[in-house]
XYZ file of C-alpha atoms in Angstrom:
652
model
C 18.276 14.023 25.135
C 14.618 14.169 24.890
C 12.439 12.471 27.247
C 11.096 10.104 24.632
C 15.213 8.827 24.093
C 15.666 8.596 28.085
C 12.615 6.866 28.306
C 13.643 4.485 25.710
C 16.666 4.132 27.624
C 15.403 3.515 30.775
C 13.102 0.901 29.228
C 15.333 -0.828 27.139
C 17.710 -1.538 30.118
C 14.777 -3.093 31.960
C 13.702 -5.297 29.385
C 16.935 -6.584 28.634
C 18.136 -7.175 32.194
C 16.860 -11.011 32.264
C 18.506 -11.658 28.593
C 21.076 -13.949 28.601
C 24.856 -12.965 29.168
C 26.139 -14.352 26.046
C 23.822 -12.831 23.442
C 24.102 -9.783 20.727
C 22.405 -7.238 22.319
C 21.716 -3.572 21.502
C 20.980 -0.706 24.322
C 20.396 2.840 23.614
C 23.274 5.041 25.088
C 22.389 8.802 27.293
C 25.115 10.539 24.927
C 25.043 13.116 22.593
C 28.691 12.137 21.219
C 31.250 10.026 21.869
C 35.310 10.209 22.077
C 36.680 6.614 23.431
C 35.734 3.522 24.312
C 37.334 0.442 26.562
C 36.150 -2.593 27.910
C 36.975 -3.578 31.558
C 37.163 -7.300 31.913
C 37.577 -7.939 35.761
C 34.444 -6.097 36.380
C 32.333 -6.952 33.064
C 32.055 -3.091 31.867
C 32.134 -1.033 29.096
C 33.038 2.819 29.452
C 32.002 5.416 26.924
C 33.206 8.976 27.034
C 30.867 11.904 25.899
C 32.995 14.751 25.446
C 29.154 17.256 24.441
C 28.062 16.204 27.911
C 30.968 16.103 29.620
C 30.298 12.399 30.891
C 31.429 8.865 31.305
C 28.922 6.544 30.949
C 29.012 3.044 32.081
C 27.154 -0.321 30.909
C 27.468 -3.379 31.764
C 28.067 -6.373 29.371
C 24.390 -6.233 27.920
C 24.437 -2.911 27.592
C 22.386 -1.559 30.572
C 23.497 1.733 31.886
C 24.814 0.734 35.326
C 26.192 4.784 35.996
C 27.039 7.966 34.546
C 30.435 10.032 35.742
C 29.300 13.586 35.142
C 30.992 15.457 37.571
C 33.861 17.837 36.534
C 34.555 16.257 32.887
C 33.853 18.861 30.360
C 35.110 17.647 26.952
C 36.256 14.160 28.271
C 37.574 12.190 25.458
C 40.337 9.712 25.603
C 40.283 6.774 27.676
C 42.962 4.422 28.807
C 42.684 1.340 31.688
C 45.389 0.086 33.633
C 46.869 -3.325 32.981
C 44.716 -4.626 36.235
C 41.833 -3.041 35.068
C 41.682 -1.441 38.417
C 42.282 2.314 37.013
C 40.654 4.080 33.848
C 42.238 7.181 32.975
C 40.184 9.948 31.088
C 41.713 12.872 29.376
C 39.461 15.829 30.534
C 40.259 18.679 27.754
C 38.261 21.640 28.888
C 40.176 21.458 32.258
C 43.701 20.762 31.314
C 43.734 17.349 33.462
C 43.400 13.837 33.319
C 40.922 12.261 35.487
C 41.710 9.177 37.801
C 39.046 6.340 38.275
C 38.478 3.568 40.112
C 36.937 1.066 38.020
C 35.752 -0.948 41.422
C 33.781 1.830 42.454
C 33.628 3.840 39.188
C 34.205 6.981 41.443
C 37.100 9.623 40.367
C 40.042 9.177 43.188
C 42.624 11.766 41.930
C 43.304 14.222 39.011
C 46.334 15.109 37.327
C 46.618 18.628 36.235
C 48.341 18.702 33.115
C 48.832 20.644 29.723
C 47.099 22.677 27.486
C 43.796 20.537 26.251
C 44.590 16.774 26.634
C 42.971 14.826 24.235
C 44.068 11.152 24.421
C 45.927 8.928 27.095
C 48.147 5.704 26.633
C 50.081 3.551 29.078
C 53.748 2.909 27.720
C 57.455 2.439 29.286
C 56.085 2.809 32.687
C 54.356 6.286 32.163
C 50.961 7.770 31.042
C 51.740 9.769 28.266
C 48.786 11.995 26.817
C 48.254 13.991 23.467
C 47.341 17.671 24.421
C 47.514 21.565 22.607
C 45.422 23.963 20.864
C 45.433 24.700 17.459
C 49.286 25.050 16.090
C 50.257 24.218 19.558
C 49.916 19.825 19.688
C 52.559 18.320 21.623
C 52.838 15.084 24.050
C 53.499 14.975 27.159
C 53.876 12.027 30.267
C 53.069 11.326 33.778
C 54.944 9.930 35.946
C 53.345 7.196 37.730
C 55.601 5.726 40.005
C 56.370 8.867 41.913
C 54.208 9.825 44.720
C 54.747 13.631 42.959
C 53.019 12.170 39.836
C 55.522 14.808 37.995
C 54.395 15.610 34.638
C 56.656 16.375 31.291
C 55.346 18.504 28.555
C 56.677 19.637 25.439
C 57.412 16.240 24.174
C 57.867 16.553 20.097
C 55.930 20.094 19.912
C 55.490 19.496 16.038
C 51.954 18.329 15.907
C 49.293 20.613 14.440
C 46.980 20.151 17.338
C 46.926 17.506 20.108
C 47.501 13.943 18.804
C 45.947 10.738 19.620
C 48.449 8.245 21.561
C 48.404 4.419 21.602
C 50.542 1.524 22.614
C 50.698 -2.345 22.794
C 50.202 -3.381 26.840
C 53.709 -3.015 28.132
C 55.618 -2.088 25.428
C 57.922 0.704 25.544
C 56.509 1.738 21.888
C 54.247 4.557 21.672
C 52.305 5.919 18.639
C 50.958 8.959 17.703
C 48.364 10.372 14.833
C 46.479 13.811 14.177
C 42.908 13.071 13.754
C 40.959 14.504 10.792
C 43.891 15.401 8.678
C 44.607 14.567 5.110
C 47.339 13.429 4.329
C 46.924 12.135 7.766
C 50.166 11.693 9.712
C 51.487 9.043 12.022
C 54.780 8.670 14.116
C 56.337 6.343 16.634
C 58.441 6.712 19.293
C 60.705 4.744 21.741
C 59.795 5.859 25.113
C 61.551 3.346 27.320
C 64.246 5.663 28.822
C 61.185 7.916 30.088
C 61.107 10.530 27.540
C 59.442 10.312 23.792
C 62.201 9.554 20.882
C 61.083 9.382 17.573
C 61.394 6.347 15.587
C 59.558 7.336 12.280
C 56.631 9.559 10.854
C 54.946 8.899 7.388
C 52.176 11.097 5.624
C 51.495 7.967 3.965
C 48.008 6.972 6.646
C 45.670 7.811 4.103
C 43.414 11.190 4.485
C 41.134 11.619 7.219
C 42.902 9.761 9.836
C 39.896 8.379 12.383
C 41.412 5.820 14.665
C 44.259 3.823 14.872
C 45.548 0.787 17.194
C 48.897 -1.064 17.718
C 48.862 -4.472 17.634
C 49.298 -6.577 20.909
C 52.726 -7.339 20.093
C 53.586 -3.875 19.156
C 55.398 -4.338 15.963
C 52.142 -2.956 13.854
C 49.705 -0.312 13.992
C 46.526 -0.959 11.826
C 44.963 2.573 10.705
C 41.482 3.532 9.716
C 41.293 6.727 7.555
C 38.636 7.767 5.240
C 40.868 6.438 2.432
C 42.197 3.946 0.816
C 39.072 2.453 1.113
C 40.804 -0.556 3.563
C 42.388 -1.154 6.763
C 46.268 -0.143 6.608
C 48.918 -1.709 8.516
C 52.419 -0.187 9.386
C 55.351 -1.201 10.876
C 56.002 0.384 14.255
C 59.391 0.348 13.941
C 59.950 2.675 10.708
C 56.020 2.848 9.622
C 57.451 0.874 6.486
C 53.465 -0.506 4.933
C 52.807 -3.994 6.167
C 49.815 -5.037 4.546
C 46.138 -4.392 4.963
C 42.720 -5.286 5.893
C 40.167 -5.918 2.951
C 37.230 -3.807 4.545
C 35.133 -0.930 2.667
C 35.096 2.758 2.076
C 35.595 5.400 5.010
C 37.380 3.517 7.255
C 37.080 5.193 11.104
C 37.459 2.806 13.741
C 40.220 -0.412 14.509
C 40.341 -2.349 17.741
C 42.206 -5.682 18.463
C 42.076 -8.096 20.764
C 44.361 -9.628 23.029
C 44.879 -12.169 20.192
C 45.435 -10.034 17.561
C 41.868 -10.542 16.173
C 40.934 -7.292 14.139
C 38.111 -5.472 13.797
C 37.822 -2.966 11.431
C 35.162 -0.644 11.269
C 33.647 2.275 8.475
C 31.364 4.948 7.899
C 29.345 2.983 5.938
C 25.497 3.009 5.227
C 25.325 0.574 2.798
C 27.414 -1.845 3.075
C 28.664 -4.003 6.054
C 30.031 -1.539 9.034
C 32.597 -4.128 11.060
C 34.875 -6.521 9.555
C 36.747 -9.125 11.525
C 40.129 -10.520 10.659
C 41.457 -13.868 12.309
C 45.561 -13.005 13.076
C 47.508 -13.400 9.695
C 44.686 -13.649 7.457
C 43.238 -9.844 5.227
C 40.330 -11.435 4.741
C 37.236 -10.861 6.525
C 35.996 -13.873 8.567
C 33.136 -12.547 9.741
C 31.098 -9.079 9.068
C 28.378 -7.140 10.638
C 25.832 -4.920 8.935
C 24.364 -2.400 11.416
C 20.200 -2.178 10.962
C 18.595 1.241 10.274
C 16.817 2.694 13.221
C 16.571 6.215 11.657
C 14.445 7.630 9.436
C 16.332 8.012 6.116
C 17.558 5.299 3.555
C 20.817 4.912 4.973
C 21.534 2.494 8.144
C 22.903 3.359 11.533
C 26.542 4.029 11.455
C 29.989 3.249 13.471
C 30.966 6.262 15.595
C 34.760 7.254 14.964
C 36.891 4.977 17.120
C 33.324 3.023 17.893
C 35.133 -0.480 18.179
C 36.605 -2.136 21.325
C 37.357 -5.775 22.642
C 36.417 -7.411 25.730
C 39.928 -8.532 26.793
C 39.170 -12.402 26.524
C 38.094 -11.923 22.696
C 34.876 -13.261 23.573
C 32.618 -10.174 22.809
C 32.755 -7.025 20.543
C 31.303 -3.650 21.420
C 30.354 -1.231 18.716
C 28.959 2.245 19.421
C 26.528 3.437 16.855
C 24.206 6.586 15.813
C 21.302 6.555 13.568
C 19.771 9.761 11.582
C 18.255 11.537 14.481
C 21.543 11.382 16.515
C 20.532 8.458 18.835
C 23.498 6.074 20.077
C 23.174 3.012 20.962
C 25.980 0.163 22.366
C 25.978 -2.799 20.288
C 27.439 -5.897 21.854
C 28.378 -9.392 19.547
C 29.144 -12.270 20.826
C 31.502 -15.003 19.791
C 32.539 -12.598 16.894
C 35.531 -14.331 15.535
C 33.493 -17.309 14.842
C 32.718 -17.458 11.127
C 29.230 -17.129 10.348
C 27.883 -21.078 8.983
C 25.082 -20.941 6.280
C 22.972 -23.955 6.071
C 20.569 -24.371 3.221
C 18.003 -27.109 3.128
C 15.868 -27.534 -0.379
C 12.934 -30.132 -0.097
C 10.626 -31.041 -2.666
C 7.032 -28.496 -2.355
C 4.576 -31.312 -2.049
C 4.866 -35.189 -1.460
C 3.030 -37.968 -0.648
C 2.249 -39.255 2.558
C 4.115 -42.358 3.756
C 6.393 -42.472 0.623
C 9.912 -41.661 0.314
C 11.127 -38.287 -0.345
C 14.921 -36.887 -0.505
C 15.931 -33.333 0.978
C 19.344 -32.046 -0.042
C 21.618 -28.739 0.856
C 24.697 -27.342 1.916
C 26.251 -26.065 4.545
C 29.287 -23.193 4.136
C 31.191 -20.685 5.810
C 34.353 -18.235 4.984
C 36.162 -20.699 7.310
C 36.832 -24.211 6.085
C 34.864 -26.987 7.618
C 36.976 -30.131 9.054
C 36.396 -33.006 6.891
C 33.213 -35.214 7.904
C 31.075 -32.134 9.168
C 27.369 -33.739 10.651
C 24.665 -31.873 10.697
C 21.685 -32.390 12.792
C 18.117 -33.282 11.376
C 14.813 -32.371 12.786
C 11.330 -33.295 11.420
C 8.645 -31.173 12.671
C 5.114 -32.011 11.711
C 1.308 -32.916 13.520
C 2.750 -36.134 14.866
C 6.018 -34.528 16.195
C 4.716 -30.564 16.665
C 8.165 -30.137 19.282
C 10.420 -31.680 16.236
C 11.543 -35.184 16.242
C 15.300 -36.086 16.003
C 16.322 -37.803 12.983
C 19.931 -39.524 12.238
C 22.271 -36.883 11.342
C 23.901 -36.453 8.055
C 27.343 -36.150 6.778
C 28.126 -33.701 4.904
C 30.571 -33.704 1.634
C 33.978 -32.180 1.352
C 32.147 -29.712 -1.033
C 29.482 -29.270 1.404
C 26.662 -30.695 -0.193
C 24.640 -33.208 1.655
C 21.396 -35.260 1.110
C 19.188 -37.772 3.119
C 15.956 -39.385 2.364
C 13.005 -39.701 4.795
C 9.297 -41.163 4.610
C 6.569 -38.916 6.316
C 4.319 -40.682 8.206
C 2.369 -37.319 9.034
C 0.408 -35.461 6.142
C 0.015 -31.741 6.142
C 2.880 -28.566 6.530
C 6.106 -30.864 7.460
C 9.294 -29.044 8.058
C 12.860 -30.194 7.540
C 15.591 -28.191 10.027
C 18.928 -28.942 8.998
C 21.646 -27.613 12.055
C 25.247 -27.455 12.766
C 26.022 -27.075 16.018
C 29.307 -24.777 15.787
C 32.589 -25.375 16.684
C 35.852 -23.130 17.780
C 35.704 -21.331 14.117
C 32.050 -21.922 13.198
C 29.238 -20.018 14.578
C 26.207 -22.533 14.740
C 23.908 -22.413 11.672
C 20.533 -23.591 10.850
C 18.476 -23.947 7.893
C 15.143 -25.539 7.136
C 12.379 -26.184 4.095
C 8.684 -27.113 4.432
C 7.071 -30.111 2.708
C 2.793 -30.180 1.998
C 2.295 -33.810 2.601
C -0.661 -34.821 1.167
C -3.859 -35.895 3.551
C -7.003 -37.772 2.308
C -10.258 -36.134 2.418
C -13.146 -37.187 5.015
C -16.789 -35.988 4.729
C -18.382 -33.175 7.302
C -21.763 -31.662 6.816
C -24.152 -29.920 8.701
C -28.486 -30.130 8.242
C -30.989 -27.907 8.193
C -29.330 -25.899 5.269
C -32.151 -23.511 3.599
C -34.624 -23.948 6.203
C -36.740 -20.672 7.827
C -37.864 -21.175 11.419
C -40.143 -18.572 13.443
C -38.899 -15.702 15.431
C -37.402 -17.137 18.589
C -37.219 -20.989 17.782
C -34.962 -23.196 19.558
C -33.320 -25.040 16.353
C -30.603 -28.385 16.738
C -28.338 -28.511 14.204
C -25.992 -31.626 13.812
C -22.586 -31.734 12.549
C -21.615 -35.481 10.810
C -17.885 -36.299 10.702
C -17.125 -39.415 8.464
C -13.424 -41.482 9.172
C -10.324 -39.678 10.219
C -7.060 -40.926 11.913
C -6.997 -39.780 15.453
C -8.702 -36.074 15.353
C -12.143 -36.499 16.257
C -12.925 -33.076 17.445
C -15.497 -30.848 15.257
C -15.955 -26.956 16.121
C -19.401 -25.621 15.548
C -19.797 -21.622 14.674
C -22.794 -19.657 14.247
C -22.566 -16.402 12.093
C -25.280 -14.297 12.858
C -26.836 -11.815 9.979
C -25.478 -8.383 10.650
C -22.820 -6.735 11.267
C -23.137 -6.263 14.940
C -23.528 -9.699 15.836
C -19.744 -11.148 15.312
C -19.175 -14.973 14.225
C -18.797 -16.878 17.580
C -17.619 -20.646 18.499
C -20.965 -22.282 20.186
C -19.724 -25.519 20.637
C -16.521 -27.502 20.598
C -15.815 -31.671 21.338
C -15.369 -34.798 19.955
C -18.308 -36.456 18.117
C -20.127 -39.607 19.406
C -20.109 -43.028 18.107
C -22.110 -41.995 14.974
C -20.020 -39.257 14.352
C -22.375 -36.763 15.501
C -22.135 -33.286 17.225
C -25.160 -31.352 17.941
C -25.715 -27.833 19.407
C -29.370 -25.960 19.712
C -29.462 -22.565 19.114
C -32.360 -19.869 19.542
C -33.024 -18.602 16.199
C -33.580 -14.705 16.110
C -31.619 -13.828 12.811
C -31.073 -15.547 9.359
C -27.578 -17.550 10.577
C -24.561 -19.280 8.793
C -23.880 -22.000 11.132
C -20.198 -23.544 10.219
C -18.417 -27.158 11.372
C -15.009 -27.180 11.115
C -12.553 -30.127 11.580
C -9.030 -29.294 11.975
C -7.761 -31.940 10.079
C -4.939 -34.563 11.797
C -1.689 -35.967 10.731
C -3.763 -38.226 8.151
C -6.770 -36.173 6.920
C -7.098 -32.646 5.865
C -9.051 -30.267 7.662
C -12.636 -29.830 6.186
C -15.403 -27.575 6.660
C -18.882 -27.455 6.001
C -22.129 -24.765 6.526
C -25.869 -24.769 6.955
C -27.591 -21.418 6.102
C -30.873 -20.937 7.689
C -33.456 -18.145 7.644
C -35.344 -16.920 10.912
C -38.563 -14.867 10.394
C -39.125 -11.633 12.630
C -42.286 -11.791 15.390
C -45.007 -9.220 13.920
C -48.172 -8.008 16.094
C -50.308 -5.643 14.363
C -53.290 -4.035 16.218
C -56.009 -1.864 15.607
C -57.682 0.903 18.222
C -60.412 3.445 18.267
C -63.026 1.014 17.429
C -66.341 0.900 18.879
C -66.976 -2.795 18.678
C -65.426 -5.700 17.260
C -67.670 -8.686 15.767
C -67.227 -12.112 14.044
C -68.502 -11.788 10.767
C -67.981 -12.730 6.984
C -65.430 -15.577 8.274
C -63.480 -13.066 10.171
C -63.301 -10.787 13.182
C -64.072 -7.445 12.446
C -63.329 -4.028 14.178
C -66.165 -1.607 13.605
C -65.336 2.174 13.349
C -67.627 4.967 13.368
C -67.212 7.647 10.005
C -65.779 10.240 12.427
C -62.755 8.135 14.003
C -59.516 7.449 12.255
C -58.249 3.960 12.826
C -55.019 3.430 14.551
C -52.643 0.865 13.536
C -50.333 -0.274 15.889
C -46.887 -2.916 14.377
C -44.486 -4.311 16.841
C -41.511 -6.412 15.678
C -37.546 -6.596 16.947
C -35.947 -3.449 16.400
C -32.870 -3.490 14.066
C -31.571 -0.007 12.878
C -33.419 1.859 9.793
C -35.893 -0.805 9.869
C -39.522 -0.221 7.977
C -42.787 -2.510 8.114
C -44.085 -2.714 5.126
C -47.766 -1.395 5.446
C -50.905 -3.124 2.991
C -54.289 -2.197 2.588
C -56.867 -4.198 0.606
C -60.747 -3.429 -0.547
C -63.265 -6.199 -1.178
C -65.219 -6.003 -3.616
C -67.248 -8.181 -5.421
C -65.493 -11.770 -3.739
C -62.211 -10.373 -4.547
C -59.723 -8.317 -2.552
C -58.059 -5.704 -4.198
C -54.806 -4.020 -3.261
C -53.899 -0.399 -2.735
C -50.486 1.255 -2.615
C -48.105 -0.373 0.218
C -45.954 2.137 2.409
C -43.306 1.276 4.461
C -42.911 3.074 7.959
C -39.901 3.203 9.968
C -39.660 1.667 13.244
C -39.043 3.567 16.764
C -36.010 2.220 18.779
C -38.407 0.190 20.465
C -39.729 -1.881 17.529
C -43.190 0.222 17.411
C -44.878 1.579 14.281
C -47.774 3.578 14.707
C -50.385 4.814 11.657
C -53.324 6.673 11.323
C -55.588 5.719 8.858
C -57.257 9.312 7.758
C -59.360 10.454 5.341
C -62.962 11.245 4.291
C -64.657 7.680 6.232
C -68.375 9.178 5.198
C -67.495 7.711 1.869
C -65.998 4.336 3.230
C -69.418 3.271 5.108
C -70.228 -0.321 3.941
C -67.038 -1.077 2.458
C -64.802 -4.079 3.880
C -60.890 -3.523 4.128
C -58.097 -5.084 5.458
C -54.647 -4.393 6.500
C -51.231 -6.510 7.641
C -47.844 -5.317 8.627
C -44.599 -7.575 7.049
C -41.465 -7.618 7.101
C -39.337 -7.722 3.350
C -35.888 -9.142 3.800
C -34.174 -5.938 2.130
C -37.192 -3.588 1.364
C -37.311 -3.253 4.975
C -34.015 -1.699 5.308
C -31.744 -4.731 6.129
C -31.116 -8.604 5.518
C -30.998 -9.876 9.042
C -34.201 -11.771 8.798
C -36.350 -13.855 6.515
C -39.610 -11.932 4.987
C -42.344 -12.399 7.199
C -45.736 -11.508 6.660
C -48.234 -10.278 9.647
C -52.028 -11.424 10.206
C -54.692 -9.749 8.778
C -56.692 -7.653 10.313
C -59.920 -6.891 8.994
C -62.393 -3.260 9.520
C -65.186 -1.492 8.219
C -67.131 1.937 8.624
C -70.638 2.444 9.571
C -72.386 5.781 10.091
């Protein structure tokens, strides 16, 4: 196995350790192939043989791997449990032996050397029987378990092409053998009451490509899974005459029969149900299972040949599956003999609160319901988030039902109708949702459209109108700019006037949103207020030789030989630039020059030197200012802000 698969086994086992004991489960199996699967009900464990890796994997009922038997089991295939579940017999093909395993300790206690390449084992007539032999040399042998020497008898019915697979009903004197993979498939039955195998009958009518078969608990029939026909055949063990069929699907490959006669028939089915469960005496499935797709192709996971096994008490069915990547799983199904119950619920899409509405639906199953089936009804709404039980409803003979209700709460109201299940039916439920009307309430936030100075503390007040029970409001602030996410700044109940306030330090344009989650009678509401925040702009001149208050302003005086340095500072934002405007005064009017944008350094500072032949500027009056222009300055997170004008002139 790959390291990833091994880790998946470990982690999935740990994850399910605390799961309920009785629940459908699926766990990865650390195998590359499987030969047989048997269930030990006494110790509640499952044995799966892996001939490719030469081991037997032991799991608990939840599929958790509890042990792996890996010593001297090369080619291990067929498995058989003793009547008391104390001993597991395993046919070890590559070692010409049968391993005997103590199920209480899951350790090998002894080993019986037998004939060439044993493939399968079965208990019948007080002996352990095995099918063995290579190509053109198949035969049946037995081990006398009552003798201290465990004598082995070989060469019983040597007419098989290769080692046959064997099965018998518990305590039966009838043994059935079959040739896997053959077309047409051949099976034969034997009377072994005398200690030797005496053939009763044989047939080549068991379909094509035999995958599995099992004798019924009473020993009278054998159920066969062959690739064709596309159903599970039934033959009498006495003469192998046809005795019915179980309707399944194409490519049957597995069969398991519970002690009470319940039949599970499995098929290699990518797109159809994989397992069909039949009650004793019925040829129509009471339940089916369709495996999910855990691989990388369109076809779902498939059932391994002979991959089904029942817990002895019939409470659980196990299936070995694999996906398109060769990853195997052990799936356990709880209460598989119970028919699936389907409950439909049809409620109106919308309704008016406190007005009567009607809900209807059906309850259905493949197994007939007793008369007067009662269904539990639960209403879940804002007033009863954990659900409120309503009066149960009785289904009609045709499975239909209906009831009325007056929803006290608005919003999403869910009606759940459930059947608790019984001896023949699994529990089932369905639900439908109604959108029930709610009244509208008013919600406002002040200050919309106002613009404030940079860093101004501004109080925002949300006002909530009439509601039923909920008086809580949330206030969210969303500063402009992708680097500042929306944030909940306050949540609480409004005061007696319906108000909730919060004070924000505004440094960016901000959208403030108030939210009311609604209650059982009033719908959710929200309201927003978007306000502007200017930037702080400081502009300074340097390199002057003096400053003087004149012409109504403070002027900076520069010698004509000096280039003034204009330093602008404002809050930094990536890509931000300041707009620098330059104007000259002439005959009572300020005339603008061409403005320019200058990028701010990461510290928010821009330094601009005014160069040129200042001898020509002597006597003229000038002014400059720095501004942030929303959009044009490289971003939109603040409102347009103009700095103060700075005045200067040149002298000789």
